[in-house]
GROMACS .gro file of C-alpha atoms in nm:
model
  226
    1UNK     CA    1  -3.391  10.329  -1.556
    2UNK     CA    2  -3.412  10.424  -1.176
    3UNK     CA    3  -3.315  10.219  -0.903
    4UNK     CA    4  -3.534  10.114  -0.609
    5UNK     CA    5  -3.408  10.254  -0.275
    6UNK     CA    6  -3.470  10.064   0.057
    7UNK     CA    7  -3.415  10.255   0.374
    8UNK     CA    8  -3.503  10.132   0.730
    9UNK     CA    9  -3.739  10.351   0.934
   10UNK     CA   10  -3.567  10.569   1.194
   11UNK     CA   11  -3.810  10.447   1.465
   12UNK     CA   12  -3.889  10.130   1.584
   13UNK     CA   13  -4.263  10.051   1.582
   14UNK     CA   14  -4.437   9.777   1.766
   15UNK     CA   15  -4.594   9.549   1.508
   16UNK     CA   16  -4.893   9.304   1.533
   17UNK     CA   17  -4.761   8.999   1.330
   18UNK     CA   18  -4.963   8.751   1.154
   19UNK     CA   19  -4.831   8.386   1.103
   20UNK     CA   20  -4.636   8.348   0.773
   21UNK     CA   21  -4.843   8.054   0.661
   22UNK     CA   22  -5.115   7.910   0.875
   23UNK     CA   23  -5.370   7.651   0.783
   24UNK     CA   24  -5.700   7.666   0.977
   25UNK     CA   25  -5.962   7.393   0.914
   26UNK     CA   26  -6.314   7.508   0.884
   27UNK     CA   27  -6.580   7.317   1.090
   28UNK     CA   28  -6.654   6.973   0.995
   29UNK     CA   29  -6.879   6.909   0.675
   30UNK     CA   30  -6.730   7.220   0.504
   31UNK     CA   31  -6.565   7.178   0.164
   32UNK     CA   32  -6.331   7.482   0.224
   33UNK     CA   33  -6.011   7.582   0.440
   34UNK     CA   34  -5.875   7.902   0.524
   35UNK     CA   35  -5.511   7.985   0.480
   36UNK     CA   36  -5.304   8.312   0.537
   37UNK     CA   37  -5.018   8.376   0.306
   38UNK     CA   38  -4.741   8.615   0.404
   39UNK     CA   39  -4.699   8.840   0.724
   40UNK     CA   40  -4.785   9.175   0.826
   41UNK     CA   41  -4.558   9.426   0.980
   42UNK     CA   42  -4.261   9.617   0.895
   43UNK     CA   43  -4.033   9.932   0.955
   44UNK     CA   44  -3.853   9.987   0.627
   45UNK     CA   45  -3.941  10.279   0.377
   46UNK     CA   46  -3.979  10.194   0.012
   47UNK     CA   47  -3.914  10.499  -0.239
   48UNK     CA   48  -3.804  10.552  -0.590
   49UNK     CA   49  -3.606  10.801  -0.787
   50UNK     CA   50  -3.879  10.771  -1.044
   51UNK     CA   51  -4.246  10.735  -0.962
   52UNK     CA   52  -4.387  10.394  -0.923
   53UNK     CA   53  -4.271  10.057  -0.832
   54UNK     CA   54  -4.387   9.700  -0.819
   55UNK     CA   55  -4.236   9.454  -0.521
   56UNK     CA   56  -4.297   9.090  -0.492
   57UNK     CA   57  -4.221   8.828  -0.210
   58UNK     CA   58  -4.078   8.520  -0.346
   59UNK     CA   59  -4.145   8.382   0.015
   60UNK     CA   60  -4.514   8.445   0.002
   61UNK     CA   61  -4.629   8.145  -0.196
   62UNK     CA   62  -4.962   8.013  -0.285
   63UNK     CA   63  -4.957   7.624  -0.180
   64UNK     CA   64  -4.997   7.351  -0.448
   65UNK     CA   65  -5.371   7.325  -0.364
   66UNK     CA   66  -5.448   7.688  -0.519
   67UNK     CA   67  -5.769   7.843  -0.440
   68UNK     CA   68  -5.899   8.191  -0.410
   69UNK     CA   69  -5.788   8.489  -0.235
   70UNK     CA   70  -6.069   8.682  -0.101
   71UNK     CA   71  -5.864   8.958   0.096
   72UNK     CA   72  -5.537   9.138   0.152
   73UNK     CA   73  -5.379   9.317   0.456
   74UNK     CA   74  -5.119   9.572   0.528
   75UNK     CA   75  -5.012   9.675   0.888
   76UNK     CA   76  -4.958  10.071   0.873
   77UNK     CA   77  -4.956  10.358   1.121
   78UNK     CA   78  -5.032  10.747   1.083
   79UNK     CA   79  -4.725  10.789   0.841
   80UNK     CA   80  -4.899  10.568   0.598
   81UNK     CA   81  -5.244  10.759   0.605
   82UNK     CA   82  -5.376  10.838   0.247
   83UNK     CA   83  -5.071  10.629   0.087
   84UNK     CA   84  -5.229  10.426  -0.201
   85UNK     CA   85  -5.097  10.080  -0.332
   86UNK     CA   86  -5.231   9.817  -0.554
   87UNK     CA   87  -5.227   9.438  -0.406
   88UNK     CA   88  -5.105   9.198  -0.673
   89UNK     CA   89  -5.073   8.821  -0.754
   90UNK     CA   90  -4.791   8.720  -0.989
   91UNK     CA   91  -4.722   8.416  -1.137
   92UNK     CA   92  -4.355   8.276  -1.241
   93UNK     CA   93  -4.301   8.244  -1.615
   94UNK     CA   94  -3.948   8.161  -1.714
   95UNK     CA   95  -3.741   8.436  -1.574
   96UNK     CA   96  -4.020   8.679  -1.543
   97UNK     CA   97  -4.356   8.710  -1.348
   98UNK     CA   98  -4.719   8.745  -1.500
   99UNK     CA   99  -4.964   8.977  -1.306
  100UNK     CA  100  -5.236   8.725  -1.249
  101UNK     CA  101  -5.462   8.932  -1.036
  102UNK     CA  102  -5.494   9.273  -0.844
  103UNK     CA  103  -5.719   9.470  -0.605
  104UNK     CA  104  -5.687   9.796  -0.806
  105UNK     CA  105  -5.546  10.094  -0.608
  106UNK     CA  106  -5.660  10.108  -0.259
  107UNK     CA  107  -5.595  10.381   0.011
  108UNK     CA  108  -5.453  10.302   0.349
  109UNK     CA  109  -5.613  10.453   0.651
  110UNK     CA  110  -5.315  10.443   0.881
  111UNK     CA  111  -5.514  10.316   1.169
  112UNK     CA  112  -5.343   9.980   1.209
  113UNK     CA  113  -5.441   9.662   1.006
  114UNK     CA  114  -5.572   9.778   0.687
  115UNK     CA  115  -5.781   9.484   0.501
  116UNK     CA  116  -5.929   9.492   0.144
  117UNK     CA  117  -6.152   9.261  -0.026
  118UNK     CA  118  -6.021   9.056  -0.325
  119UNK     CA  119  -6.177   8.781  -0.569
  120UNK     CA  120  -5.870   8.632  -0.723
  121UNK     CA  121  -5.838   8.272  -0.827
  122UNK     CA  122  -5.460   8.147  -0.785
  123UNK     CA  123  -5.276   7.829  -0.840
  124UNK     CA  124  -4.972   7.662  -0.651
  125UNK     CA  125  -4.652   7.871  -0.698
  126UNK     CA  126  -4.815   8.209  -0.752
  127UNK     CA  127  -4.673   8.496  -0.499
  128UNK     CA  128  -4.773   8.802  -0.362
  129UNK     CA  129  -4.682   9.162  -0.437
  130UNK     CA  130  -4.783   9.525  -0.458
  131UNK     CA  131  -4.751   9.829  -0.648
  132UNK     CA  132  -4.711  10.190  -0.512
  133UNK     CA  133  -4.653  10.516  -0.683
  134UNK     CA  134  -4.379  10.698  -0.500
  135UNK     CA  135  -4.308  10.580  -0.144
  136UNK     CA  136  -4.482  10.351   0.111
  137UNK     CA  137  -4.397  10.367   0.483
  138UNK     CA  138  -4.366  10.030   0.664
  139UNK     CA  139  -4.305   9.864   0.338
  140UNK     CA  140  -4.080   9.572   0.452
  141UNK     CA  141  -3.861   9.411   0.703
  142UNK     CA  142  -3.561   9.188   0.709
  143UNK     CA  143  -3.678   8.831   0.613
  144UNK     CA  144  -3.584   8.537   0.413
  145UNK     CA  145  -3.616   8.698   0.074
  146UNK     CA  146  -3.539   8.753  -0.191
  147UNK     CA  147  -3.762   9.027  -0.223
  148UNK     CA  148  -3.808   9.142  -0.602
  149UNK     CA  149  -3.871   9.481  -0.748
  150UNK     CA  150  -3.925   9.670  -1.056
  151UNK     CA  151  -3.943  10.034  -1.140
  152UNK     CA  152  -4.259  10.101  -1.332
  153UNK     CA  153  -4.431  10.417  -1.334
  154UNK     CA  154  -4.766  10.283  -1.435
  155UNK     CA  155  -5.011  10.050  -1.202
  156UNK     CA  156  -4.949   9.699  -1.397
  157UNK     CA  157  -5.252   9.543  -1.532
  158UNK     CA  158  -5.368   9.159  -1.507
  159UNK     CA  159  -5.185   8.965  -1.790
  160UNK     CA  160  -4.860   9.216  -1.767
  161UNK     CA  161  -4.548   9.035  -1.787
  162UNK     CA  162  -4.278   9.178  -1.590
  163UNK     CA  163  -3.916   9.152  -1.548
  164UNK     CA  164  -3.800   9.180  -1.163
  165UNK     CA  165  -3.474   9.230  -0.977
  166UNK     CA  166  -3.388   9.071  -0.664
  167UNK     CA  167  -3.328   9.333  -0.388
  168UNK     CA  168  -3.198   9.104  -0.100
  169UNK     CA  169  -3.348   8.922   0.210
  170UNK     CA  170  -3.654   9.126   0.307
  171UNK     CA  171  -4.017   9.029   0.330
  172UNK     CA  172  -4.294   9.262   0.237
  173UNK     CA  173  -4.549   9.403   0.489
  174UNK     CA  174  -4.833   9.218   0.332
  175UNK     CA  175  -5.069   8.902   0.393
  176UNK     CA  176  -5.376   8.752   0.209
  177UNK     CA  177  -5.633   8.529   0.284
  178UNK     CA  178  -5.682   8.221   0.071
  179UNK     CA  179  -5.982   7.987   0.065
  180UNK     CA  180  -5.886   7.649  -0.076
  181UNK     CA  181  -6.086   7.321  -0.137
  182UNK     CA  182  -6.043   7.058   0.129
  183UNK     CA  183  -5.904   6.707   0.021
  184UNK     CA  184  -5.872   6.801  -0.372
  185UNK     CA  185  -5.573   6.746  -0.551
  186UNK     CA  186  -5.356   7.044  -0.722
  187UNK     CA  187  -5.527   7.191  -1.010
  188UNK     CA  188  -5.424   7.060  -1.344
  189UNK     CA  189  -5.142   7.191  -1.534
  190UNK     CA  190  -5.193   7.024  -1.878
  191UNK     CA  191  -5.520   6.964  -2.096
  192UNK     CA  192  -5.436   6.576  -2.092
  193UNK     CA  193  -5.518   6.595  -1.735
  194UNK     CA  194  -5.881   6.707  -1.814
  195UNK     CA  195  -5.961   6.457  -2.100
  196UNK     CA  196  -6.110   6.119  -2.096
  197UNK     CA  197  -6.295   6.229  -1.761
  198UNK     CA  198  -5.985   6.330  -1.600
  199UNK     CA  199  -6.164   6.647  -1.483
  200UNK     CA  200  -6.357   6.422  -1.224
  201UNK     CA  201  -6.045   6.358  -1.050
  202UNK     CA  202  -6.021   6.703  -0.916
  203UNK     CA  203  -6.328   6.666  -0.693
  204UNK     CA  204  -6.602   6.932  -0.711
  205UNK     CA  205  -6.348   7.200  -0.897
  206UNK     CA  206  -6.474   7.157  -1.228
  207UNK     CA  207  -6.841   7.128  -1.361
  208UNK     CA  208  -6.713   6.948  -1.699
  209UNK     CA  209  -6.422   6.885  -1.911
  210UNK     CA  210  -6.448   7.224  -2.106
  211UNK     CA  211  -6.419   7.398  -1.755
  212UNK     CA  212  -6.113   7.231  -1.659
  213UNK     CA  213  -5.954   7.283  -2.021
  214UNK     CA  214  -6.055   7.636  -2.001
  215UNK     CA  215  -5.868   7.647  -1.676
  216UNK     CA  216  -5.535   7.514  -1.807
  217UNK     CA  217  -5.581   7.710  -2.124
  218UNK     CA  218  -5.619   8.059  -1.948
  219UNK     CA  219  -5.323   7.983  -1.687
  220UNK     CA  220  -5.584   7.981  -1.407
  221UNK     CA  221  -5.753   8.304  -1.516
  222UNK     CA  222  -6.069   8.152  -1.593
  223UNK     CA  223  -6.160   8.022  -1.233
  224UNK     CA  224  -6.272   7.669  -1.142
  225UNK     CA  225  -6.647   7.658  -1.080
  226UNK     CA  226  -6.620   7.576  -0.707
   0.00000   0.00000   0.00000
């Protein structure tokens, strides 16, 4: 299996940075709030000996309330023009990570902050990542890490279980916009929390017990009704 090679770019670039995790309340009366997970910007070049690699940032974590990711962003310059990547959400499962959502392959325009729409329901503890086919400029920067990586020639599908390897203290050039319910408890993690009317304790998240049980049984893949 080939190894992932990380190299710092030769030229320093001035980069527009988003706050790592920012909570912004919507106007009074709204049932939702906006959160930015992750941070854009980086000068490191990611490349592989064999085509394709998945990177995941253990520091870019969905908060306990969970919610829905509605977009991803990557800060690029002309060197990124026409480079493809697939934004991913991964969920810890033992020593591995399961892909629970993806945008599908998108193409960077190299003109600054590239933003792409998404519709991915997430739970607390999920992390951000992406897959690229061969190389990706401005891929990462020095950070808190660890950054995880996996050589995989094929773009992973939702449901794939991935064994990753730590690569050191780096953070990805990536952020995601998360919409999360306001004033609601974290989503359930067991069917018992849904039974005997327990589904009602999660505010407007579920329309009935079956909706709640289905959410738990699919590991959050079947999104709540809110």
